[in-house]
mmCIF file of C-alpha atoms in Angstrom:
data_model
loop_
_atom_site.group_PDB
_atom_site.id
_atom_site.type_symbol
_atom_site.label_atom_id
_atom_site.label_comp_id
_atom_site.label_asym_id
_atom_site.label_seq_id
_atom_site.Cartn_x
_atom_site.Cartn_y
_atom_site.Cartn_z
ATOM 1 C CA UNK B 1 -51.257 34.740 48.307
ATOM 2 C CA UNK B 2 -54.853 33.696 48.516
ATOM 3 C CA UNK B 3 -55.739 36.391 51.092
ATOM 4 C CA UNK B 4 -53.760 39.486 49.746
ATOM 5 C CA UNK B 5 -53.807 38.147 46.387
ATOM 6 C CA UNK B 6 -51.969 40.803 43.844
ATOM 7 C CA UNK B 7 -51.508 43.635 46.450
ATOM 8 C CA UNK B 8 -49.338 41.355 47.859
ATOM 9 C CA UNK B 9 -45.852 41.960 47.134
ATOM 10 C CA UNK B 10 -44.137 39.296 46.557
ATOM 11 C CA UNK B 11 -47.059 37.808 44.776
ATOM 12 C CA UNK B 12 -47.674 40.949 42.186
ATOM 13 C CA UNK B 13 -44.891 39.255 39.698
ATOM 14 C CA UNK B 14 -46.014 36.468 38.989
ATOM 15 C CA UNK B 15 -47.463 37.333 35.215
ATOM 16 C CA UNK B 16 -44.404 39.676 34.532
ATOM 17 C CA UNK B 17 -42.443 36.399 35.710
ATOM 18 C CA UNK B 18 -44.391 34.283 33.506
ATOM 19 C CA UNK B 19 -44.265 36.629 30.371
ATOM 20 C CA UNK B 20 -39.978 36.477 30.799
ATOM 21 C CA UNK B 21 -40.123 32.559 30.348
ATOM 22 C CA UNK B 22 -42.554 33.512 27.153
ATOM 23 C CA UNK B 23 -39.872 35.685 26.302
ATOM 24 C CA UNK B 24 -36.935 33.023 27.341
ATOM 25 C CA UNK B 25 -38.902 30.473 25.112
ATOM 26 C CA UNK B 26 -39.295 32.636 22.283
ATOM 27 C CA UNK B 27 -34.996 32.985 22.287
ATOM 28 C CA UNK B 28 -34.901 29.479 22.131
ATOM 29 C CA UNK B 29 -37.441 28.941 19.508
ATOM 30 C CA UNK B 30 -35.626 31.692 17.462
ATOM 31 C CA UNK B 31 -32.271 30.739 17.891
ATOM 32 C CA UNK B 32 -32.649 26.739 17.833
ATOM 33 C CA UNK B 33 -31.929 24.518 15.077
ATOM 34 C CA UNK B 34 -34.334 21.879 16.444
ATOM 35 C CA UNK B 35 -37.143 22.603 14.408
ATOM 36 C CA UNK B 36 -36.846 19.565 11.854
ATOM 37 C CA UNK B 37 -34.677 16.956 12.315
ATOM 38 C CA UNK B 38 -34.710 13.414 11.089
ATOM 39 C CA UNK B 39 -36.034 10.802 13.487
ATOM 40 C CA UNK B 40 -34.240 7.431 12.314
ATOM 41 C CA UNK B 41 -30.690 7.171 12.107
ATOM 42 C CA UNK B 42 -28.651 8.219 9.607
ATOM 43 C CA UNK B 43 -29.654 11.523 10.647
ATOM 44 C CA UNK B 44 -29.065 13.444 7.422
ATOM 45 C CA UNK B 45 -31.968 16.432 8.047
ATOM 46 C CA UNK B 46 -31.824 19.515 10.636
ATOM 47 C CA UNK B 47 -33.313 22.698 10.048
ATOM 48 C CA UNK B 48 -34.234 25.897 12.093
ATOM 49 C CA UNK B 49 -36.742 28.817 11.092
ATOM 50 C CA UNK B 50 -33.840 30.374 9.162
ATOM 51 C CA UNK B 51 -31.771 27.417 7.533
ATOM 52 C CA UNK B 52 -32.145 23.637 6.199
ATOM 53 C CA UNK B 53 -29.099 21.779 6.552
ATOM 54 C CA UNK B 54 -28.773 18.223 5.314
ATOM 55 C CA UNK B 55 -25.590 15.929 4.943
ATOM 56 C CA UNK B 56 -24.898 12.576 2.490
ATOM 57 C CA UNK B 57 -24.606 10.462 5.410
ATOM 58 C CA UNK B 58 -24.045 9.762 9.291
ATOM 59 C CA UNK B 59 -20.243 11.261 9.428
ATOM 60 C CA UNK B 60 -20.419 13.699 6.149
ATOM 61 C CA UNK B 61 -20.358 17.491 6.082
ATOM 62 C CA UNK B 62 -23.405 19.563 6.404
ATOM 63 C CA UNK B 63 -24.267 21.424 4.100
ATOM 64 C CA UNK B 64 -26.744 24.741 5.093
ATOM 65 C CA UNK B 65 -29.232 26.559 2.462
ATOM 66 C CA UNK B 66 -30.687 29.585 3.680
ATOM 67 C CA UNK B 67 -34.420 29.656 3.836
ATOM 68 C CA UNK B 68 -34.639 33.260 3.531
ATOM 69 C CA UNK B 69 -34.158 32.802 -0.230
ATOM 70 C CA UNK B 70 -37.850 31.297 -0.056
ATOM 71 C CA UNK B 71 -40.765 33.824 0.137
ATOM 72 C CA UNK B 72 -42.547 31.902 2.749
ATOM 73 C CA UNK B 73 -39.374 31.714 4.596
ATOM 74 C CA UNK B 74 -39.271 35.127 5.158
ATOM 75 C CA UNK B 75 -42.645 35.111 5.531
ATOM 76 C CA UNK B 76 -43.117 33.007 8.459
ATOM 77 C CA UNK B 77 -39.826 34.010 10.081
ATOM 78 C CA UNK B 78 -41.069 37.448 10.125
ATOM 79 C CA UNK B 79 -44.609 36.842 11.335
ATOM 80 C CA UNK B 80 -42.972 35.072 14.164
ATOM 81 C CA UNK B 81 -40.321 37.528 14.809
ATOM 82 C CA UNK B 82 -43.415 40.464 14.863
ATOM 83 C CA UNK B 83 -45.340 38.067 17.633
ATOM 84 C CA UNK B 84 -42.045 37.592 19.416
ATOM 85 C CA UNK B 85 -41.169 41.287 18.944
ATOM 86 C CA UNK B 86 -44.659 41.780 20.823
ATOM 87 C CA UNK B 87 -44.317 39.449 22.939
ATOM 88 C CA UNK B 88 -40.538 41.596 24.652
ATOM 89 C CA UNK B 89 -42.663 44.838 24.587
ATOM 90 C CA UNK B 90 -45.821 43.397 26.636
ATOM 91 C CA UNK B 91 -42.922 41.585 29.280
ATOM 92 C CA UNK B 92 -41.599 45.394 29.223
ATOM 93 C CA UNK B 93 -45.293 47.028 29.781
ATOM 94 C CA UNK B 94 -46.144 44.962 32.292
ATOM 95 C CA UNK B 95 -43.298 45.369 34.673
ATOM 96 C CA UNK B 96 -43.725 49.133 34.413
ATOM 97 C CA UNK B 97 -47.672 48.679 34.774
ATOM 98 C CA UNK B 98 -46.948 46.356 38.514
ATOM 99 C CA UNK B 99 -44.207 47.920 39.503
ATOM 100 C CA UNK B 100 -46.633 51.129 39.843
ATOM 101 C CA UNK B 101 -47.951 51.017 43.894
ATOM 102 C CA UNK B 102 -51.334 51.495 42.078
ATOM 103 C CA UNK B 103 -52.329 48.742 39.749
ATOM 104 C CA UNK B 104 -53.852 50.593 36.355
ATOM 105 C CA UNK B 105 -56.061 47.910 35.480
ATOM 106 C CA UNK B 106 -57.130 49.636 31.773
ATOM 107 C CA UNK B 107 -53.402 49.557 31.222
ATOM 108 C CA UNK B 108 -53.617 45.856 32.059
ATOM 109 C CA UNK B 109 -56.143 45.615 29.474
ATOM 110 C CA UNK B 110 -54.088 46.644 26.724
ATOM 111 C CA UNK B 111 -51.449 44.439 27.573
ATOM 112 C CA UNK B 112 -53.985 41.690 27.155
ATOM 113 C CA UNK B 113 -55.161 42.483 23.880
ATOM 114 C CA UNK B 114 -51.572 43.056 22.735
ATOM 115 C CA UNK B 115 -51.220 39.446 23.672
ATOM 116 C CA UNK B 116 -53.791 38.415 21.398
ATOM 117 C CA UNK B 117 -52.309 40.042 18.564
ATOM 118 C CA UNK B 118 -48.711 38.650 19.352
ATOM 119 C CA UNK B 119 -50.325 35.213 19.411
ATOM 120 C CA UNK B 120 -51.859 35.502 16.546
ATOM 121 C CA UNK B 121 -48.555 36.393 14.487
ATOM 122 C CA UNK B 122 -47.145 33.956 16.186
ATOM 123 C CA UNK B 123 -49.524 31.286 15.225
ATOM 124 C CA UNK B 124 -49.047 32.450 11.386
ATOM 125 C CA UNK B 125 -45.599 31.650 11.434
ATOM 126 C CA UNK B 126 -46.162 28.372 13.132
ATOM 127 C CA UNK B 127 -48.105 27.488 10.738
ATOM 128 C CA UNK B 128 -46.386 28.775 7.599
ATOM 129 C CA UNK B 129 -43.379 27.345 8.489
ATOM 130 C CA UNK B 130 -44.527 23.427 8.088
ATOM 131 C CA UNK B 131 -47.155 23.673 5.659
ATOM 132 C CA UNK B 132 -44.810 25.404 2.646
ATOM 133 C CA UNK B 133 -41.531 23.603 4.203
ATOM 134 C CA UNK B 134 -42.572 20.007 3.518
ATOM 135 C CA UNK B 135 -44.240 20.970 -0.042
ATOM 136 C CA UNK B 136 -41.393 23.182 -0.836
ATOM 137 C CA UNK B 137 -38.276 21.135 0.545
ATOM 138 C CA UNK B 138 -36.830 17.606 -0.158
ATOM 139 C CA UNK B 139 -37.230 15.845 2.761
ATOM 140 C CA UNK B 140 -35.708 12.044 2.358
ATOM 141 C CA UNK B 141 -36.308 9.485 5.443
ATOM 142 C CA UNK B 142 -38.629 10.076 8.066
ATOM 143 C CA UNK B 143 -38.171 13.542 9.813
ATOM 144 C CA UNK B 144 -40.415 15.081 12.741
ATOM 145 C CA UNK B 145 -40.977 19.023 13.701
ATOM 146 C CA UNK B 146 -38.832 19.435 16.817
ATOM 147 C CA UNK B 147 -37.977 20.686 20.116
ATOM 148 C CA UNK B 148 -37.305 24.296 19.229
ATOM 149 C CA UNK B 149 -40.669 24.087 17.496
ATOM 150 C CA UNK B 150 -42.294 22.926 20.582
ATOM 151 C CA UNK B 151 -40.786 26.260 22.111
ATOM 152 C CA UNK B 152 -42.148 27.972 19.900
ATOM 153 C CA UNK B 153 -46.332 26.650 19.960
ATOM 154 C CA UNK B 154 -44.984 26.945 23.606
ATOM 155 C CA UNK B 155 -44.374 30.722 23.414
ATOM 156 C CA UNK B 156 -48.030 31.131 21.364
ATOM 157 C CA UNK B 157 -49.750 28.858 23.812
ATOM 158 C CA UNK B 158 -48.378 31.291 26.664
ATOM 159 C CA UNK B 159 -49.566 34.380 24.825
ATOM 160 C CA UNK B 160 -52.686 33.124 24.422
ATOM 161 C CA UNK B 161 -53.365 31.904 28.336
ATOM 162 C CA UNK B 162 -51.729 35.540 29.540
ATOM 163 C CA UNK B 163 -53.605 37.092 27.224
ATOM 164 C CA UNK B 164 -56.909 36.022 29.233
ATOM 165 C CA UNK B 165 -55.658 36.583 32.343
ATOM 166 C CA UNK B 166 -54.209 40.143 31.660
ATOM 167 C CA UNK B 167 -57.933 40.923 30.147
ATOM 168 C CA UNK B 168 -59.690 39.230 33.043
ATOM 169 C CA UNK B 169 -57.828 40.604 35.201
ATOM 170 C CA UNK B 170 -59.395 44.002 36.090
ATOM 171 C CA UNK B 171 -63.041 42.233 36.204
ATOM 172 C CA UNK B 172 -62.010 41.435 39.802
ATOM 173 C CA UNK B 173 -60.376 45.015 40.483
ATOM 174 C CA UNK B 174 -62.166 45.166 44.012
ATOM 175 C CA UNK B 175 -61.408 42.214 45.414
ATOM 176 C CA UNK B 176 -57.950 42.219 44.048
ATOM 177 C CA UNK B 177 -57.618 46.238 45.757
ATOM 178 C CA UNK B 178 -59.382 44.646 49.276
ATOM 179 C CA UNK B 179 -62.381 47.177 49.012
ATOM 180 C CA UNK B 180 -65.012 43.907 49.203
ATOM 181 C CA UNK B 181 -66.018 42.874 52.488
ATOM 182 C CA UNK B 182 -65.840 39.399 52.818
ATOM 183 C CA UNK B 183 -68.372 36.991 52.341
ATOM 184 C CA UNK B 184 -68.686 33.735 55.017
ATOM 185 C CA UNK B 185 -71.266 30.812 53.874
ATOM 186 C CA UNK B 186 -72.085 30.028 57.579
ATOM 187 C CA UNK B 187 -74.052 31.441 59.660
ATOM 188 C CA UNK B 188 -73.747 31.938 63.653
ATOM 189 C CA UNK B 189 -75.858 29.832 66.181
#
């Protein structure tokens, strides 16, 4: 990899590869119901970006309230839908843009700065989400932001770092394409 670096094959897919975990994450984050729970036992809180359930006790019912009846529910579960939402059509760009024999590094670009803007929506529903949920909800015991939330500053934390290298990328079009001659620090006796 380090001397053919992306012409190389095999080694071309390896930030398409790393945007479908972002996009894998981003499922999970969506679809969990880790992202408060209570930390002690009994544990009588569990909520995901879309619902809050809570129960009377350690073997009671649960009982679910949607959070889309909230305006900053549906706020920051469609801020984070639109990053996520971003996120599936930059994974889609950028397999068409390397599975081209010739890399278009403009194209690659775009995909970075689309990355940026996915992060960014992403990080406003991060953030939306626990600031107006513990001012807004009842929250008895001690509870803690969970692993599906973790998936999700996961996902932004990925669009972020891709972002860079997608933009950075092209700055080293010629050595990437192998039109540099090589450059030894020694020098012959």
């Amino acid at each position: 990899m380090v001397k053919y670096g992306l012409d190389y094959t095999r080694c071309r897919w390896i930030l398409p590869l790393l945007l479908g975990i972002g996009v894998i994450f981003g499922i999970i984050a969506l679809a969990g119901r880790g992202w408060l729970e209570s930390q002690t036992l009994p544990y009588v809180h569990q909520a995901s970006l879309w619902e809050s359930c809570r129960r009377p006790d350690q073997g009671g019912e649960w009982t679910c309230e949607s959070l889309m009846g909230y305006a900053w529910g549906r706020a920051a579960a469609a801020t984070y839908l639109v990053g996520f939402l971003l996120l599936v059509i930059c994974f889609a760009l950028a397999i068409i843009a390397f599975a081209i024999d010739t890399l278009r590094f403009n194209f690659i670009r775009g995909i970075g700065g689309l990355l940026f803007v996915a992060a960014v929506f992403s990080i406003m529903g991060l953030v939306i989400y626990p600031v107006k949920f513990s001012s807004e909800i009842e929250m008895t015991r001690v509870n803690m932001f969970s692993w599906a939330y973790g998936f999700g500053w996961t996902t932004a934390i990925m669009e972020i770092c891709l972002g860079f290298f997608f933009c950075c990328l092209p700055n080293y079009e010629d050595q990437i394409l192998g039109n540099v001659k090589p450059t030894y620090f020694y020098s012959s006796p």
